[in-house]
Amino acid sequence: MNVVFIGPPGAGKGTHATILSEKYSLVPLAAGDILRQHIRNKTELGRKAKDVIEKGELVSDDLVNSIIFHEIEAAFLQKKGVLLDGFPRTIGQAEALDKFLTGHRSALDAVLNFDTSEDMIIARLSGRRVCANCGANYHLRNPLLRPKKEGLCDKCGQPLTQRKDDQPETIRHRLETYQKETAPLIGYYRRKNILYDLHGDYDVNEFQDEIQTLFEKLKLTV
Ligand code: AP5
């Protein structure tokens, strides 16, 4: 199966993609994580993406499509489905994805819309800390998501930092970009009858239950 997570910045897409991909043996593909990896590795693509990301704007469709399609092909070679987090993010990307999947005799099974309030987004992003080394994601104030040792990653022990694009001014710009470029995808997928709305304000465990109930109802299996 192939699933897409859509939602504003800080809706919890990355957090829940990590939990679900383990349970369902899907390959998680987070566009933002892949781009940040390129920035860390100082690749040509990372050089092009860095300023754009730090300003809270979108990297061009061509660049993002090529890296994501390459990763989807690798997953399909292993006979696995994908969980796309943060891709597609424009109508152009969605149309290119449809064409790509049709060309690979595949399709999307479900698009989950994380319907999250602005207050919740600000609270989540202002408290988010990430591992600069492995990218693992934590929250300072949420007891379920706090690191075991303050300021250090549970997985690799490296220091946690705040993402540059989690500054209040950039968060506002990312939200505007989301409304302008990405929110139209909700109608796009609703018309295809594969869009499912979720209560993005729920806490982590309630939200996981909500997603799993939906997966069972839709009989989504690997
Ligand atoms: P990306 O990294 O994808 O950023 P985003 O979509 O803005 O999403 P976030 O990572 O900020 O939030 P999330 O929804 O994953 O929330 P999280 O789980 O971390 O993209 C970054 C940039 O890359 C973009 O701005 C753009 O420039 C570029 N880019 C990426 N994809 C692109 C594309 N397709 N095209 C062009 N450009 C692209 O949760 C947030 C916090 O809340 C965490 O601390 C978490 O621990 C906590 N939390 C999560 N869930 C809950 C919950 N249920 N209850 C309480 N706390 C929770």
CSV table of C-alpha atoms in Angstrom, one decimal, residues 4-215:
chain,number,residue,atom,x,y,z
A,4,VAL,CA,0.4,10.2,1.9
A,5,PHE,CA,0.4,12.4,5.0
A,6,ILE,CA,-0.8,15.9,4.4
A,7,GLY,CA,-0.9,18.6,7.0
A,8,PRO,CA,0.5,22.0,8.1
A,9,PRO,CA,4.0,22.4,9.6
A,10,GLY,CA,4.1,20.8,13.1
A,11,ALA,CA,0.9,18.7,12.6
A,12,GLY,CA,2.8,15.6,13.7
A,13,LYS,CA,3.3,14.0,10.2
A,14,GLY,CA,6.9,13.0,10.9
A,15,THR,CA,6.2,11.7,14.4
A,16,HIS,CA,3.4,9.4,13.3
A,17,ALA,CA,5.1,8.4,10.1
A,18,THR,CA,8.0,7.0,12.2
A,19,ILE,CA,5.6,5.0,14.5
A,20,LEU,CA,3.4,3.7,11.7
A,21,SER,CA,6.0,2.7,9.2
A,22,GLU,CA,7.5,0.3,11.8
A,23,LYS,CA,4.1,-1.2,12.5
A,24,TYR,CA,3.1,-1.6,8.9
A,25,SER,CA,6.5,-2.2,7.3
A,26,LEU,CA,6.2,0.7,5.0
A,27,VAL,CA,9.2,2.8,3.8
A,28,PRO,CA,8.8,6.2,5.3
A,29,LEU,CA,9.9,9.0,2.9
A,30,ALA,CA,10.0,12.4,4.5
A,31,ALA,CA,10.8,15.1,1.9
A,32,GLY,CA,12.0,17.6,4.5
A,33,ASP,CA,14.3,15.0,6.2
A,34,ILE,CA,15.8,14.0,2.8
A,35,LEU,CA,16.4,17.6,1.9
A,36,ARG,CA,18.1,18.3,5.3
A,37,GLN,CA,20.3,15.3,4.8
A,38,HIS,CA,21.5,16.8,1.5
A,39,ILE,CA,22.2,20.1,3.4
A,40,ARG,CA,24.2,18.2,6.0
A,41,ASN,CA,26.1,16.4,3.3
A,42,LYS,CA,26.7,19.7,1.4
A,43,THR,CA,25.5,18.2,-1.9
A,44,GLU,CA,24.7,20.4,-4.9
A,45,LEU,CA,21.0,19.9,-4.1
A,46,GLY,CA,21.5,20.7,-0.5
A,47,ARG,CA,23.2,23.9,-1.5
A,48,LYS,CA,20.2,24.9,-3.6
A,49,ALA,CA,17.7,23.9,-0.9
A,50,LYS,CA,19.3,25.5,2.2
A,51,ASP,CA,18.2,29.2,1.8
A,52,VAL,CA,14.8,28.2,0.5
A,53,ILE,CA,14.1,26.0,3.5
A,54,GLU,CA,15.4,28.5,6.0
A,55,LYS,CA,13.1,31.2,4.6
A,56,GLY,CA,10.1,28.8,4.9
A,57,GLU,CA,9.5,28.5,1.2
A,58,LEU,CA,9.2,25.5,-1.1
A,59,VAL,CA,12.0,23.9,-3.0
A,60,SER,CA,11.2,23.6,-6.7
A,61,ASP,CA,9.0,20.8,-7.9
A,62,ASP,CA,11.6,19.4,-10.3
A,63,LEU,CA,14.3,19.0,-7.6
A,64,VAL,CA,11.9,17.4,-5.1
A,65,ASN,CA,10.2,15.1,-7.6
A,66,SER,CA,13.4,13.6,-8.8
A,67,ILE,CA,14.7,12.8,-5.3
A,68,ILE,CA,11.4,11.4,-4.1
A,69,PHE,CA,10.8,9.3,-7.2
A,70,HIS,CA,14.3,7.8,-6.9
A,71,GLU,CA,13.5,6.7,-3.3
A,72,ILE,CA,10.0,5.3,-4.3
A,73,GLU,CA,11.7,3.2,-7.0
A,74,ALA,CA,14.1,1.8,-4.4
A,75,ALA,CA,11.2,0.9,-2.1
A,76,PHE,CA,9.3,-0.8,-5.0
A,77,LEU,CA,12.3,-2.8,-5.9
A,78,GLN,CA,12.2,-4.2,-2.3
A,79,LYS,CA,8.4,-4.9,-2.9
A,80,LYS,CA,7.4,-2.4,-0.2
A,81,GLY,CA,4.9,0.4,-0.2
A,82,VAL,CA,5.7,3.9,0.8
A,83,LEU,CA,4.5,6.4,3.5
A,84,LEU,CA,5.0,9.8,2.0
A,85,ASP,CA,5.4,12.6,4.6
A,86,GLY,CA,5.5,16.1,3.2
A,87,PHE,CA,5.2,15.0,-0.4
A,88,PRO,CA,3.4,16.0,-2.6
A,89,ARG,CA,3.1,19.6,-1.4
A,90,THR,CA,1.9,21.3,-4.6
A,91,ILE,CA,-0.7,20.4,-7.3
A,92,GLY,CA,2.2,20.0,-9.7
A,93,GLN,CA,3.9,17.5,-7.5
A,94,ALA,CA,0.6,15.6,-7.0
A,95,GLU,CA,0.0,15.3,-10.7
A,96,ALA,CA,3.6,14.2,-11.3
A,97,LEU,CA,3.2,11.6,-8.6
A,98,ASP,CA,0.0,10.2,-10.1
A,99,LYS,CA,1.8,9.9,-13.5
A,100,PHE,CA,4.8,8.2,-11.9
A,101,LEU,CA,2.8,5.7,-9.9
A,102,THR,CA,0.6,4.8,-13.0
A,103,GLY,CA,3.8,4.2,-14.9
A,104,HIS,CA,4.9,1.8,-12.2
A,105,ARG,CA,1.4,0.1,-12.2
A,106,SER,CA,0.8,1.4,-8.7
A,107,ALA,CA,-1.5,4.0,-7.0
A,108,LEU,CA,-2.2,5.8,-3.7
A,109,ASP,CA,-4.4,3.9,-1.3
A,110,ALA,CA,-5.1,6.8,1.1
A,111,VAL,CA,-4.2,10.4,1.8
A,112,LEU,CA,-4.5,11.3,5.5
A,113,ASN,CA,-5.2,15.0,6.3
A,114,PHE,CA,-3.9,16.1,9.7
A,115,ASP,CA,-6.4,18.8,10.5
A,116,THR,CA,-4.6,20.8,13.1
A,117,SER,CA,-5.3,24.2,14.8
A,118,GLU,CA,-2.9,27.1,14.5
A,119,ASP,CA,-2.5,27.3,18.4
A,120,MET,CA,-1.5,23.6,18.5
A,121,ILE,CA,1.0,24.1,15.6
A,122,ILE,CA,2.7,27.0,17.4
A,123,ALA,CA,2.9,25.0,20.7
A,124,ARG,CA,4.3,22.0,19.0
A,125,LEU,CA,6.9,23.8,16.8
A,126,SER,CA,8.2,26.1,19.6
A,127,GLY,CA,8.9,23.1,21.8
A,128,ARG,CA,10.3,20.8,19.1
A,129,ARG,CA,14.0,19.7,19.3
A,130,VAL,CA,15.7,17.6,16.8
A,131,CYS,CA,18.9,15.6,16.8
A,132,ALA,CA,21.4,17.3,14.5
A,133,ASN,CA,23.1,13.9,13.9
A,134,CYS,CA,20.3,11.4,13.2
A,135,GLY,CA,17.2,13.7,12.8
A,136,ALA,CA,15.2,12.1,15.6
A,137,ASN,CA,12.4,14.3,16.9
A,138,TYR,CA,11.5,15.3,20.5
A,139,HIS,CA,9.3,17.8,22.4
A,140,LEU,CA,10.4,19.8,25.4
A,141,ARG,CA,7.1,19.9,27.2
A,142,ASN,CA,5.3,16.7,26.1
A,143,PRO,CA,6.2,13.9,28.7
A,144,LEU,CA,5.6,11.2,26.0
A,145,LEU,CA,8.1,12.9,23.6
A,146,ARG,CA,10.8,14.3,25.9
A,147,PRO,CA,14.3,12.8,25.6
A,148,LYS,CA,15.4,10.6,28.5
A,149,LYS,CA,18.4,12.7,29.1
A,150,GLU,CA,17.8,16.5,28.8
A,151,GLY,CA,19.3,17.9,25.6
A,152,LEU,CA,20.6,14.6,24.2
A,153,CYS,CA,19.2,12.2,21.6
A,154,ASP,CA,17.9,8.9,23.0
A,155,LYS,CA,19.0,7.1,19.8
A,156,CYS,CA,22.6,8.3,19.2
A,157,GLY,CA,23.4,10.5,22.3
A,158,GLN,CA,24.2,13.6,20.3
A,159,PRO,CA,23.0,17.1,21.3
A,160,LEU,CA,19.5,18.3,20.3
A,161,THR,CA,19.0,21.6,18.5
A,162,GLN,CA,16.1,23.8,17.3
A,163,ARG,CA,15.5,23.8,13.6
A,164,LYS,CA,16.3,27.2,12.0
A,165,ASP,CA,12.8,27.2,10.3
A,166,ASP,CA,11.1,26.8,13.8
A,167,GLN,CA,11.7,30.5,14.6
A,168,PRO,CA,8.3,32.3,15.1
A,169,GLU,CA,8.7,34.5,11.9
A,170,THR,CA,9.6,31.6,9.7
A,171,ILE,CA,6.8,29.4,11.2
A,172,ARG,CA,4.3,32.2,10.1
A,173,HIS,CA,5.7,32.2,6.6
A,174,ARG,CA,5.6,28.3,6.4
A,175,LEU,CA,1.9,28.5,7.4
A,176,GLU,CA,1.2,31.0,4.6
A,177,THR,CA,3.1,28.8,2.1
A,178,TYR,CA,1.1,25.8,3.3
A,179,GLN,CA,-2.3,27.6,2.8
A,180,LYS,CA,-1.3,28.9,-0.6
A,181,GLU,CA,0.5,25.9,-2.1
A,182,THR,CA,-0.5,22.7,-0.2
A,183,ALA,CA,-4.0,23.2,1.2
A,184,PRO,CA,-5.4,22.9,-2.4
A,185,LEU,CA,-4.3,19.3,-2.4
A,186,ILE,CA,-7.1,18.5,0.1
A,187,GLY,CA,-9.7,19.2,-2.6
A,188,TYR,CA,-7.6,17.4,-5.2
A,189,TYR,CA,-7.6,14.2,-3.2
A,190,ARG,CA,-11.1,14.5,-1.9
A,191,ARG,CA,-12.3,14.6,-5.5
A,192,LYS,CA,-10.5,11.3,-6.0
A,193,ASN,CA,-12.2,9.8,-3.0
A,194,ILE,CA,-9.0,8.9,-1.2
A,195,LEU,CA,-8.8,11.7,1.4
A,196,TYR,CA,-9.5,11.0,5.1
A,197,ASP,CA,-9.6,13.8,7.7
A,198,LEU,CA,-8.0,13.2,11.1
A,199,HIS,CA,-8.1,15.3,14.3
A,200,GLY,CA,-4.6,16.5,14.4
A,201,ASP,CA,-5.0,18.2,17.8
A,202,TYR,CA,-5.2,14.8,19.6
A,203,ASP,CA,-2.3,13.8,21.7
A,204,VAL,CA,0.2,11.2,20.4
A,205,ASN,CA,-1.5,8.0,21.6
A,206,GLU,CA,-5.1,9.1,20.8
A,207,PHE,CA,-3.9,10.2,17.4
A,208,GLN,CA,-2.2,6.8,16.8
A,209,ASP,CA,-5.4,5.0,17.7
A,210,GLU,CA,-7.3,7.2,15.3
A,211,ILE,CA,-4.9,6.3,12.4
A,212,GLN,CA,-4.9,2.6,13.2
A,213,THR,CA,-8.7,2.5,13.4
A,214,LEU,CA,-8.8,4.1,10.0
A,215,PHE,CA,-6.2,1.7,8.5
